[in-house]
Short mmCIF file of C-alpha atoms and ligand atoms in Angstrom, two decimals:
data_model
loop_
_atom_site.label_atom_id
_atom_site.label_comp_id
_atom_site.label_asym_id
_atom_site.label_seq_id
_atom_site.Cartn_x
_atom_site.Cartn_y
_atom_site.Cartn_z
CA MET A 863 102.57 120.82 91.43
CA LEU A 864 106.11 119.59 91.43
CA ASN A 865 107.94 117.91 88.66
CA PRO A 866 110.04 115.02 89.95
CA LYS A 867 113.07 116.02 87.89
CA ILE A 868 113.07 119.51 89.35
CA VAL A 869 112.60 118.14 92.84
CA SER A 870 115.59 115.88 92.66
CA SER A 871 118.10 118.27 91.13
CA ASP A 872 117.06 121.90 91.15
CA LEU A 873 115.00 122.63 94.22
CA LEU A 874 116.89 120.44 96.62
CA PRO A 875 120.58 120.01 97.14
CA MET A 876 121.74 116.93 95.23
CA ARG A 877 121.88 114.80 98.33
CA PRO A 878 119.97 116.44 101.16
CA VAL A 879 121.41 115.91 104.61
CA PRO A 880 120.11 112.67 106.04
CA GLY A 881 117.22 113.15 108.35
CA GLN A 882 115.85 116.24 106.64
CA GLU A 883 112.10 116.51 106.89
CA VAL A 884 110.39 115.80 103.58
CA LEU A 885 106.77 115.66 104.65
CA ALA A 886 104.89 117.26 107.50
CA VAL A 887 101.28 116.63 108.42
CA LYS A 888 100.07 119.44 110.66
CA HIS A 889 96.86 119.37 112.66
CA VAL A 890 95.04 117.41 110.00
CA SER A 891 91.41 116.60 110.72
CA ARG A 892 88.91 115.05 108.40
CA GLY A 893 85.23 114.40 108.76
CA PHE A 894 82.73 112.69 106.53
CA ALA A 895 79.15 113.83 106.14
CA LYS A 896 76.63 111.64 107.91
CA LYS A 897 73.03 112.65 107.27
CA ASP A 898 72.77 116.15 108.78
CA ASP A 899 75.86 115.61 110.83
CA GLU A 900 79.55 115.08 110.31
CA ARG A 901 81.58 112.22 111.68
CA LEU A 902 85.16 112.98 112.63
CA VAL A 903 87.46 110.29 111.25
CA LEU A 904 90.83 111.96 111.78
CA ASP A 905 91.37 114.35 114.68
CA ASP A 906 94.39 116.67 114.82
CA VAL A 907 96.90 114.28 113.29
CA ASN A 908 100.51 115.43 113.30
CA LEU A 909 103.44 113.57 111.85
CA SER A 910 106.57 114.13 109.90
CA LEU A 911 108.66 111.98 107.61
CA ARG A 912 112.39 112.41 107.36
CA GLU A 913 114.68 111.41 104.60
CA GLY A 914 116.04 107.90 104.95
CA GLU A 915 113.33 106.43 107.14
CA ILE A 916 110.48 104.00 106.82
CA VAL A 917 107.55 105.01 108.99
CA GLY A 918 104.65 102.76 109.85
CA LEU A 919 101.10 103.88 110.51
CA LEU A 920 99.53 101.18 112.64
CA GLY A 921 95.86 101.07 113.49
CA ARG A 922 92.78 98.94 113.46
CA SER A 923 90.59 98.69 110.43
CA GLY A 924 88.37 101.77 110.25
CA SER A 925 90.76 103.99 112.20
CA GLY A 926 91.30 106.29 109.23
CA LYS A 927 94.64 105.04 107.90
CA SER A 928 93.58 105.02 104.24
CA THR A 929 91.90 108.39 104.66
CA LEU A 930 95.13 109.87 106.03
CA LEU A 931 97.15 108.36 103.21
CA ARG A 932 94.76 109.76 100.63
CA ILE A 933 95.13 113.20 102.21
CA ILE A 934 98.92 112.90 102.19
CA SER A 935 98.89 111.86 98.53
CA GLY A 936 96.66 114.82 97.67
CA LEU A 937 93.78 112.64 96.49
CA ILE A 938 91.38 114.15 99.01
CA GLU A 939 91.53 117.24 101.16
CA ALA A 940 91.72 117.60 104.90
CA THR A 941 88.79 119.34 106.56
CA SER A 942 91.35 121.39 108.45
CA GLY A 943 95.10 121.45 108.89
CA GLU A 944 97.73 121.15 106.20
CA VAL A 945 100.25 118.86 104.59
CA ASN A 946 103.67 120.18 103.64
CA TRP A 947 105.56 118.33 100.99
CA LEU A 948 109.19 119.36 100.58
CA GLY A 949 108.48 122.49 102.55
CA LYS A 950 105.49 123.64 100.55
CA PRO A 951 101.77 123.22 101.17
CA LEU A 952 100.37 120.35 99.18
CA GLU A 953 97.76 121.25 96.60
CA GLY A 954 96.32 118.19 94.91
CA PRO A 955 98.26 115.10 93.86
CA ALA A 956 101.97 115.88 93.97
CA GLU A 957 104.38 114.43 91.48
CA GLY A 958 107.14 112.70 93.32
CA VAL A 959 104.62 110.91 95.52
CA SER A 960 103.57 107.38 94.56
CA MET A 961 100.97 105.19 96.11
CA VAL A 962 100.86 101.41 96.42
CA PHE A 963 97.46 99.89 97.20
CA GLN A 964 96.37 96.61 98.72
CA THR A 965 95.43 95.46 95.26
CA PHE A 966 95.92 97.28 92.01
CA ALA A 967 93.39 97.87 89.30
CA LEU A 968 95.70 96.82 86.48
CA PHE A 969 94.46 97.29 82.94
CA PRO A 970 93.53 93.73 81.96
CA TRP A 971 93.94 94.43 78.24
CA LEU A 972 97.49 95.73 78.65
CA THR A 973 100.65 93.69 79.14
CA VAL A 974 102.84 94.06 82.21
CA LEU A 975 105.13 96.39 80.29
CA GLN A 976 102.24 98.50 79.00
CA ASN A 977 100.68 98.65 82.46
CA VAL A 978 103.91 99.97 83.91
CA GLU A 979 104.37 102.44 81.06
CA ALA A 980 100.86 103.75 81.59
CA GLY A 981 102.01 105.62 84.69
CA LEU A 982 104.51 107.59 82.63
CA GLU A 983 102.17 108.28 79.74
CA ALA A 984 100.05 110.43 82.03
CA GLN A 985 103.16 112.51 82.69
CA GLY A 986 103.82 113.07 79.02
CA VAL A 987 107.08 111.13 78.90
CA GLY A 988 108.13 110.22 75.33
CA ALA A 989 107.69 106.67 74.02
CA ARG A 990 111.35 105.72 74.05
CA GLU A 991 112.08 106.96 77.54
CA ARG A 992 108.85 105.35 78.72
CA ARG A 993 109.96 102.00 77.50
CA GLU A 994 113.43 102.28 78.99
CA ARG A 995 112.19 103.37 82.38
CA ALA A 996 109.41 100.78 82.48
CA LEU A 997 111.88 98.01 81.65
CA ALA A 998 114.19 99.26 84.39
CA ALA A 999 111.37 99.28 86.96
CA ILE A 1000 110.26 95.79 85.86
CA ASP A 1001 113.81 94.57 86.23
CA LEU A 1002 114.22 96.21 89.63
CA ILE A 1003 111.10 94.65 91.13
CA GLY A 1004 111.87 91.17 89.84
CA LEU A 1005 109.41 90.95 86.95
CA ASP A 1006 111.82 90.43 84.08
CA GLY A 1007 110.60 87.72 81.76
CA PHE A 1008 107.00 88.77 82.39
CA GLU A 1009 107.04 91.95 80.28
CA ASN A 1010 104.58 90.58 77.76
CA ALA A 1011 102.31 88.70 80.13
CA TYR A 1012 98.78 89.88 80.82
CA PRO A 1013 97.59 90.48 84.38
CA ARG A 1014 95.27 87.44 84.31
CA GLU A 1015 98.28 85.21 83.64
CA LEU A 1016 100.01 86.35 86.83
CA SER A 1017 99.77 85.16 90.42
CA GLY A 1018 98.59 87.61 93.07
CA GLY A 1019 102.15 88.22 94.16
CA MET A 1020 103.34 88.99 90.63
CA ARG A 1021 100.37 91.29 90.05
CA GLN A 1022 101.30 93.18 93.19
CA ARG A 1023 104.83 93.48 91.82
CA VAL A 1024 103.39 95.11 88.70
CA GLY A 1025 101.66 97.56 91.02
CA PHE A 1026 104.95 98.31 92.73
CA ALA A 1027 106.67 98.73 89.35
CA ARG A 1028 103.98 101.20 88.30
CA ALA A 1029 104.53 103.17 91.50
CA LEU A 1030 108.32 103.09 91.17
CA VAL A 1031 108.58 103.90 87.46
CA VAL A 1032 107.91 107.59 88.08
CA ASP A 1033 110.99 107.75 90.36
CA PRO A 1034 109.01 108.90 93.37
CA ALA A 1035 110.67 110.65 96.26
CA LEU A 1036 108.02 109.36 98.64
CA LEU A 1037 106.36 105.95 98.50
CA LEU A 1038 103.03 105.64 100.28
CA MET A 1039 101.80 102.10 100.82
CA ASP A 1040 98.32 101.14 101.96
CA GLU A 1041 98.42 97.59 103.36
CA PRO A 1042 100.37 96.49 100.30
CA PHE A 1043 101.00 92.93 101.49
CA SER A 1044 97.73 92.14 103.20
CA ALA A 1045 96.04 90.54 100.20
CA LEU A 1046 98.93 88.12 99.61
CA ASP A 1047 99.57 84.73 101.14
CA VAL A 1048 102.10 84.63 103.97
CA LEU A 1049 105.12 83.48 101.98
CA THR A 1050 104.53 85.73 98.99
CA ALA A 1051 104.04 88.69 101.29
CA GLU A 1052 107.31 87.99 103.10
CA THR A 1053 109.26 87.62 99.85
CA LEU A 1054 107.95 90.92 98.55
CA ARG A 1055 108.61 92.71 101.85
CA THR A 1056 112.17 91.41 101.90
CA ASP A 1057 112.76 92.34 98.25
CA LEU A 1058 111.51 95.86 98.88
CA LEU A 1059 113.67 96.23 101.99
CA ASP A 1060 116.71 94.98 100.06
CA LEU A 1061 116.17 97.59 97.35
CA TRP A 1062 115.79 100.21 100.06
CA THR A 1063 118.84 99.32 102.12
CA GLN A 1064 121.00 98.96 99.00
CA GLY A 1065 119.91 102.44 97.92
CA ARG A 1066 118.65 101.18 94.58
CA MET A 1067 115.56 103.37 94.54
CA PRO A 1068 115.59 107.18 94.48
CA ILE A 1069 112.96 107.13 97.21
CA LYS A 1070 113.72 109.36 100.18
CA SER A 1071 111.13 108.01 102.56
CA MET A 1072 108.40 105.41 102.80
CA LEU A 1073 105.17 105.48 104.75
CA ILE A 1074 103.46 102.14 105.19
CA VAL A 1075 99.97 101.68 106.52
CA THR A 1076 99.25 98.41 108.26
CA HIS A 1077 97.09 96.72 110.87
CA ASN A 1078 99.76 94.09 111.36
CA ILE A 1079 102.05 94.76 114.33
CA GLU A 1080 104.72 92.28 113.23
CA GLU A 1081 104.86 93.75 109.77
CA ALA A 1082 105.38 97.22 111.24
CA VAL A 1083 108.20 96.00 113.48
CA PHE A 1084 109.73 94.03 110.61
CA MET A 1085 109.86 96.97 108.21
CA CYS A 1086 109.76 100.31 109.97
CA ASP A 1087 112.19 102.59 111.74
CA ARG A 1088 109.40 104.34 113.55
CA ILE A 1089 105.80 103.30 114.20
CA LEU A 1090 102.91 105.67 114.79
CA VAL A 1091 99.90 104.11 116.45
CA LEU A 1092 96.56 105.49 115.33
CA SER A 1093 93.57 105.24 117.68
CA SER A 1094 90.05 104.66 116.36
CA ASN A 1095 86.97 106.88 116.51
CA PRO A 1096 88.43 109.33 115.84
CA GLY A 1097 91.89 108.53 114.49
CA ARG A 1098 94.67 110.20 116.45
CA VAL A 1099 98.35 109.45 116.74
CA VAL A 1100 98.48 108.10 120.27
CA ALA A 1101 101.95 106.59 120.42
CA GLU A 1102 105.25 106.76 118.61
CA ILE A 1103 107.57 103.81 118.85
CA LYS A 1104 111.15 103.74 117.62
CA VAL A 1105 112.33 100.43 116.21
CA PRO A 1106 116.03 100.13 116.98
CA PHE A 1107 116.86 97.06 114.85
CA LYS A 1108 119.03 96.96 111.72
CA HIS A 1109 117.84 95.29 108.53
CA PRO A 1110 117.52 92.42 107.83
CA ARG A 1111 115.49 91.70 110.93
CA ASN A 1112 114.78 88.38 112.53
CA ARG A 1113 111.23 87.81 113.69
CA LEU A 1114 112.40 85.19 116.18
CA ASP A 1115 114.92 87.46 117.87
CA PRO A 1116 113.78 87.85 121.52
CA ALA A 1117 114.17 91.63 121.31
CA PHE A 1118 111.94 91.65 118.22
CA ARG A 1119 109.30 89.54 120.00
CA LYS A 1120 109.48 91.75 123.07
CA LEU A 1121 108.80 94.90 121.05
CA VAL A 1122 105.86 93.23 119.28
CA ASP A 1123 104.42 92.29 122.68
CA GLU A 1124 104.90 95.78 124.04
CA ILE A 1125 103.08 97.36 121.12
CA TYR A 1126 100.34 94.76 121.43
CA ALA A 1127 99.92 95.56 125.11
CA LYS A 1128 99.86 99.28 124.39
CA MET A 1129 97.19 98.86 121.76
CA THR A 1130 95.05 96.49 123.78
CA ALA A 1131 95.19 98.69 126.86
CA ARG A 1132 93.97 101.63 124.84
CA GLU A 1133 91.36 99.66 122.94
CA ALA A 1134 90.06 98.13 126.14
CA ALA A 1135 89.74 101.49 127.84
CA GLU A 1136 87.89 102.82 124.82
CA ALA A 1137 85.62 99.82 124.51
CA SER A 1138 84.61 99.88 128.16
CA GLN A 1139 83.61 103.53 127.80
CA ARG A 1140 81.56 102.80 124.73
CA ARG A 1141 78.14 101.50 125.70
CA LEU A 1142 76.27 100.25 122.70
CA GLU A 1143 73.34 102.27 121.41
CA VAL A 1144 70.60 101.39 118.96
CA GLY A 1145 72.61 102.95 116.13
CA SER A 1146 76.01 101.49 117.10
CA ARG A 1147 77.85 99.59 114.47
CA LEU A 1148 78.18 95.92 115.32
CA PRO A 1149 81.31 94.17 114.13
CA ASP A 1150 81.02 91.06 112.02
CA VAL A 1151 81.86 88.60 114.79
CA SER A 1152 80.07 85.28 114.59
CA THR A 1153 78.65 83.50 117.62
CA ASN A 1154 80.92 80.59 116.67
CA LEU A 1155 83.99 82.75 117.13
CA MET A 1156 82.68 84.08 120.43
CA ALA A 1157 81.94 80.62 121.77
CA GLY A 1158 85.29 79.39 120.49
CA LEU A 1159 87.22 82.11 122.27
CA ILE A 1160 85.25 81.62 125.49
CA GLU A 1161 85.99 77.89 125.41
CA THR A 1162 89.68 78.42 124.69
CA LEU A 1163 90.01 80.95 127.48
CA ALA A 1164 88.13 78.80 129.98
CA ALA A 1165 90.29 75.75 129.33
CA ALA A 1166 93.88 75.01 130.30
CA PRO A 1167 96.38 76.60 130.20
CA TYR A 1168 94.47 79.87 130.52
CA HIS A 1169 91.76 78.98 133.06
CA GLY A 1170 89.83 82.18 132.41
CA ARG A 1171 92.63 84.69 131.92
CA ALA A 1172 95.10 85.12 129.08
CA ASP A 1173 97.69 87.55 127.84
CA MET A 1174 96.19 89.03 124.65
CA PRO A 1175 99.34 88.79 122.50
CA GLU A 1176 99.78 85.21 123.61
CA ILE A 1177 96.25 84.13 122.85
CA ALA A 1178 96.37 85.96 119.52
CA ARG A 1179 99.49 84.05 118.58
CA SER A 1180 98.19 80.71 119.72
CA LEU A 1181 94.96 81.19 117.74
CA HIS A 1182 96.79 82.76 114.75
CA LEU A 1183 94.75 85.93 115.02
CA GLU A 1184 95.88 89.43 114.14
CA VAL A 1185 94.83 92.56 116.03
CA ASP A 1186 92.08 93.12 113.52
CA ASP A 1187 90.70 89.67 114.25
CA LEU A 1188 91.14 89.48 118.00
CA PHE A 1189 90.17 93.01 119.05
CA PRO A 1190 86.65 92.91 117.64
CA ILE A 1191 85.93 89.53 119.28
CA ALA A 1192 87.31 90.73 122.60
CA GLU A 1193 85.33 93.94 122.28
CA VAL A 1194 82.09 92.14 121.54
CA LEU A 1195 82.64 89.75 124.46
CA GLN A 1196 83.16 92.78 126.69
CA GLN A 1197 80.05 94.50 125.43
CA LEU A 1198 78.00 91.36 125.94
CA GLY A 1199 79.31 91.02 129.49
CA PHE A 1200 81.31 87.87 128.80
CA ALA A 1201 84.81 89.30 129.22
CA ASP A 1202 86.90 92.09 130.67
CA VAL A 1203 90.23 93.42 129.53
CA ARG A 1204 92.76 94.33 132.20
CA ASP A 1205 96.48 95.12 131.80
CA GLY A 1206 96.63 93.56 128.36
CA ASP A 1207 94.91 90.41 129.61
CA LEU A 1208 91.57 89.08 128.53
CA LEU A 1209 89.48 87.74 131.44
CA LEU A 1210 86.28 85.76 131.36
CA THR A 1211 83.46 87.05 133.55
CA PRO A 1212 81.73 84.55 135.88
CA PRO A 1213 78.79 84.07 133.48
CA ALA A 1214 81.22 83.30 130.65
CA ARG A 1215 82.90 80.62 132.77
CA VAL A 1216 79.51 79.06 133.32
CA PHE A 1217 78.71 79.42 129.61
CA ALA A 1218 81.79 77.39 128.74
CA GLU A 1219 80.44 74.47 130.83
CA MET A 1220 76.91 74.54 129.40
CA GLY A 1221 75.17 72.55 126.69
CA THR A 1222 73.81 74.15 123.53
CA GLN A 1223 70.29 75.00 124.72
CA ALA A 1224 71.43 76.54 128.00
CA ARG A 1225 74.05 78.54 126.12
CA LYS A 1226 71.43 79.92 123.77
CA LEU A 1227 69.26 81.05 126.70
CA MET A 1228 72.16 82.75 128.41
CA PHE A 1229 73.28 84.39 125.19
CA ALA A 1230 69.75 85.67 124.52
CA ASP A 1231 69.66 87.23 127.96
CA HIS A 1232 73.01 88.98 127.49
CA LEU A 1233 72.05 90.05 123.99
CA LEU A 1234 68.78 91.68 125.03
CA ARG A 1235 70.37 93.44 127.97
CA ASN A 1236 73.52 94.69 126.24
CA VAL A 1237 72.73 95.19 122.58
CA PRO A 1238 70.03 97.85 122.25
CA LEU A 1239 69.43 97.05 118.57
CA ALA A 1240 68.54 93.46 119.39
CA ALA A 1241 66.18 94.64 122.15
CA ARG A 1242 64.67 97.17 119.79
CA ILE A 1243 63.91 94.58 117.11
CA LYS A 1244 62.38 92.27 119.70
CA LYS A 1245 60.23 95.12 121.07
CA VAL A 1246 58.97 96.15 117.63
CA LEU A 1247 58.06 92.54 116.84
CA ASN A 1248 56.26 92.18 120.17
CA GLU A 1249 54.21 95.30 119.54
CA ARG A 1250 53.24 94.59 115.96
CA PRO A 1251 49.97 92.72 115.46
CA GLY A 1252 51.43 89.91 113.32
CA HIS A 1253 54.76 89.98 115.18
CA ARG A 1254 56.49 90.57 111.88
CA ALA A 1255 58.56 93.40 110.44
CA PRO A 1256 60.49 93.83 107.18
CA ARG A 1257 64.24 94.26 107.24
CA VAL A 1258 64.01 97.61 105.48
CA ARG A 1259 62.25 99.07 108.51
CA PHE A 1260 65.34 98.63 110.68
CA GLU A 1261 67.68 99.40 107.83
CA GLN A 1262 66.16 102.85 107.48
CA GLU A 1263 66.40 103.40 111.21
CA LEU A 1264 70.09 102.46 111.22
CA GLU A 1265 70.89 104.64 108.25
CA ASP A 1266 70.32 107.69 110.43
CA PHE A 1267 73.46 106.66 112.28
CA LEU A 1268 75.51 104.59 109.86
CA SER A 1269 76.51 104.49 106.23
CA ASP A 1270 74.40 102.19 104.03
CA VAL A 1271 77.09 99.54 104.01
CA ALA A 1272 77.64 99.68 107.77
CA ALA A 1273 73.87 99.52 108.35
CA GLU A 1274 73.63 96.39 106.19
CA GLU A 1275 76.54 94.73 107.99
CA THR A 1276 75.19 95.64 111.40
CA LEU A 1277 71.81 94.13 110.56
CA ASP A 1278 73.45 90.97 109.27
CA THR A 1279 75.39 90.71 112.52
CA VAL A 1280 72.36 91.21 114.75
CA ILE A 1281 70.47 88.65 112.67
CA ASP A 1282 73.25 86.13 113.26
CA TRP A 1283 73.28 86.82 117.00
CA GLY A 1284 69.48 86.95 117.30
CA ARG A 1285 69.10 83.64 115.50
CA TYR A 1286 71.63 81.97 117.75
CA GLY A 1287 69.91 83.32 120.87
CA GLU A 1288 66.53 82.49 119.27
CA ILE A 1289 65.09 85.87 120.21
CA PHE A 1290 63.57 86.26 116.76
CA SER A 1291 63.73 84.55 113.43
CA TYR A 1292 64.52 85.98 110.07
CA ASN A 1293 63.66 84.78 106.60
CA ASP A 1294 66.47 85.44 104.10
CA GLN A 1295 64.13 85.18 101.12
CA SER A 1296 61.33 87.46 102.25
CA GLU A 1297 63.69 89.58 104.38
CA ILE A 1298 61.17 89.54 107.21
CA PHE A 1299 61.79 89.36 110.92
CA SER A 1300 59.24 87.46 112.97
CA LEU A 1301 58.58 85.88 116.32
CA GLU A 1302 56.46 82.98 114.99
CA ASP A 1303 59.08 80.30 114.61
CA VAL A 1304 60.51 81.22 117.97
CA GLU A 1305 57.22 80.86 119.76
CA ALA A 1306 56.26 77.64 118.02
P1 LIG B 1275 91.24 102.28 107.59
O1 LIG B 1275 92.02 102.45 106.33
O2 LIG B 1275 92.03 102.55 108.84
O3 LIG B 1275 90.57 100.95 107.66
P2 LIG B 1275 89.51 104.30 106.44
O4 LIG B 1275 90.35 105.52 106.33
O5 LIG B 1275 89.26 103.52 105.21
O6 LIG B 1275 90.07 103.38 107.62
O7 LIG B 1275 88.08 104.72 107.03
C1 LIG B 1275 87.93 105.35 108.29
C2 LIG B 1275 86.47 105.66 108.52
O8 LIG B 1275 86.05 106.66 107.62
C3 LIG B 1275 85.56 104.47 108.30
O9 LIG B 1275 84.59 104.46 109.30
C4 LIG B 1275 84.95 104.73 106.95
O10 LIG B 1275 83.65 104.19 106.90
C5 LIG B 1275 84.93 106.24 106.87
N1 LIG B 1275 85.07 106.70 105.50
C6 LIG B 1275 86.15 106.54 104.71
N2 LIG B 1275 85.94 107.11 103.50
C7 LIG B 1275 84.68 107.62 103.53
C8 LIG B 1275 83.87 108.35 102.59
N3 LIG B 1275 84.32 108.66 101.36
N4 LIG B 1275 82.63 108.72 102.99
C9 LIG B 1275 82.18 108.44 104.22
N5 LIG B 1275 82.87 107.77 105.15
C10 LIG B 1275 84.12 107.36 104.82
MG1 LIG B 1276 92.39 101.11 104.82
#
C-alpha cells in the first residue's frame, strides 16, 4: 500500500512530466457467480490514465462501470488481468486513490467538519492536522459556513459537496467518480461540475487525474478530455473519443453539439446491432419499460414531424430522455416487433404505424399478439395457466424459474415488468395481494 505523502515527494519526481501514465488497467475481466455458472460482466478491459487528464467512462446502466471502478479502487478484485497504479500492481485499496459516489453515506450523527475529518482518522492523522486539512477541504469545495451543520440540515447538493470534501481531504492523486452528479437536480449538478472543473483547471487540487463514470453523453463531453465507451453484456471498451475543447465549455457550441450527436450515433448503432442479435428467452431480463412509455414513443414517432422515422439523438432531446431512458424503450420496441433501428434512426414497423391509429381495445389485442410471439416469458406464463386445472399459479413459481437465470432482484423486476405488459395486453391477470396469476378475469 502506498502512503500519499511518499507518493507525492519520494517515489515520484516532484512534478512528473505531463502526460505520464499513472494508472493502467490491463486485460481486466470480471465475472459474477450465477447459480452454477458465471456471468462475465467485464471482458478484457484495457485503459490507461495519464497525468493531467480527465477521462470519462461512458456506458449504459448495467454495463459494468461501477464494477470497473471498484476494481480500479482496489475494493474488489478482477477475475483476471491487473491494475497498475503508479507503475506497481494494485493490491487492495490504495492510498492516494479517492472515490466519489452517486450519494454518500454520511454519518448522520457527525457534523460536516467531523464527517470530513473521519476520512483522515482512518489514516491515523493527528487531531490538529485533521482539523486543518478538513477545514481546507471544506473551504475548497465551497462548504465554509456549514462546518457545524448536520447532514440532515443540508440540501442534496451540499451533502454531495461533503462527499467531495471527504474524498479530497486525503489529498488523492487520483479521483474516481461514480455518477457523482446523477442524483442531483439539473442546476445543482451543473454548479458542482463547474466548481470541480474550476478547481481542476486552476490547479488547486493535488489530483493528477480524474476518472468519471457516467451514462450521460453530454456530461462526458462537458467534462472529459477523453471518453471511453463501454459496451454492455459484457462490458468492453469499444470506442475511444478525444474531446478537443478547452474549459470552460459551452454546451450550445455547434462543435460541442456535433460531438454529442456523433457519440450518440455510435452508441445507438452498437446497441441496435446488439439488440437485434439478442432474441429474448424465457430467462431474459426485461427492462422496466411501461406500456405507457411504449405507446407514447410510438405515437410521437408516428406523428409529424417524424412520420415513422426519427434520428435517435433528436428524439431523445425532444422528449428530454437520456441514453439510459431511450435505449431500453427502443430496445423493447424492437424486441416486440414495433420498431427497427437503422443508422442511428428509430423506425416504426408497419404494425406499429397501425397501432398508432388504433383505439384502446384494438391496441391491447395487437399488443397481446406481439407479446406472446416475442416475449417467451409471457408465453410461458400463459401456457402454464392454460395447463393448470384452476388456471392459476402463484408468483413464486415463476420467480424460482427466473432465478436460475437472473439475480433475485432482476427476477423480481422482470416479473413486475411482464405483469405490467401482460395486464395491458390482457393475456392474464394478476392479484397483487395474493400474488397469484390467473386467467379467470380475462375469460370473464
Ligand atoms: P453499471 O455501474 O454500469 O450500471 P454495474 O457494474 O453496477 O453496472 O453492474 C454490472 C452488472 O454486474 C450488472 O448486471 C449487475 O447486476 C452485476 N453485478 C454487479 N455487482 C454484482 C455482485 N456483487 N454480484 C453479482 N452481480 C453483480
Ligand atoms: Mg453504476
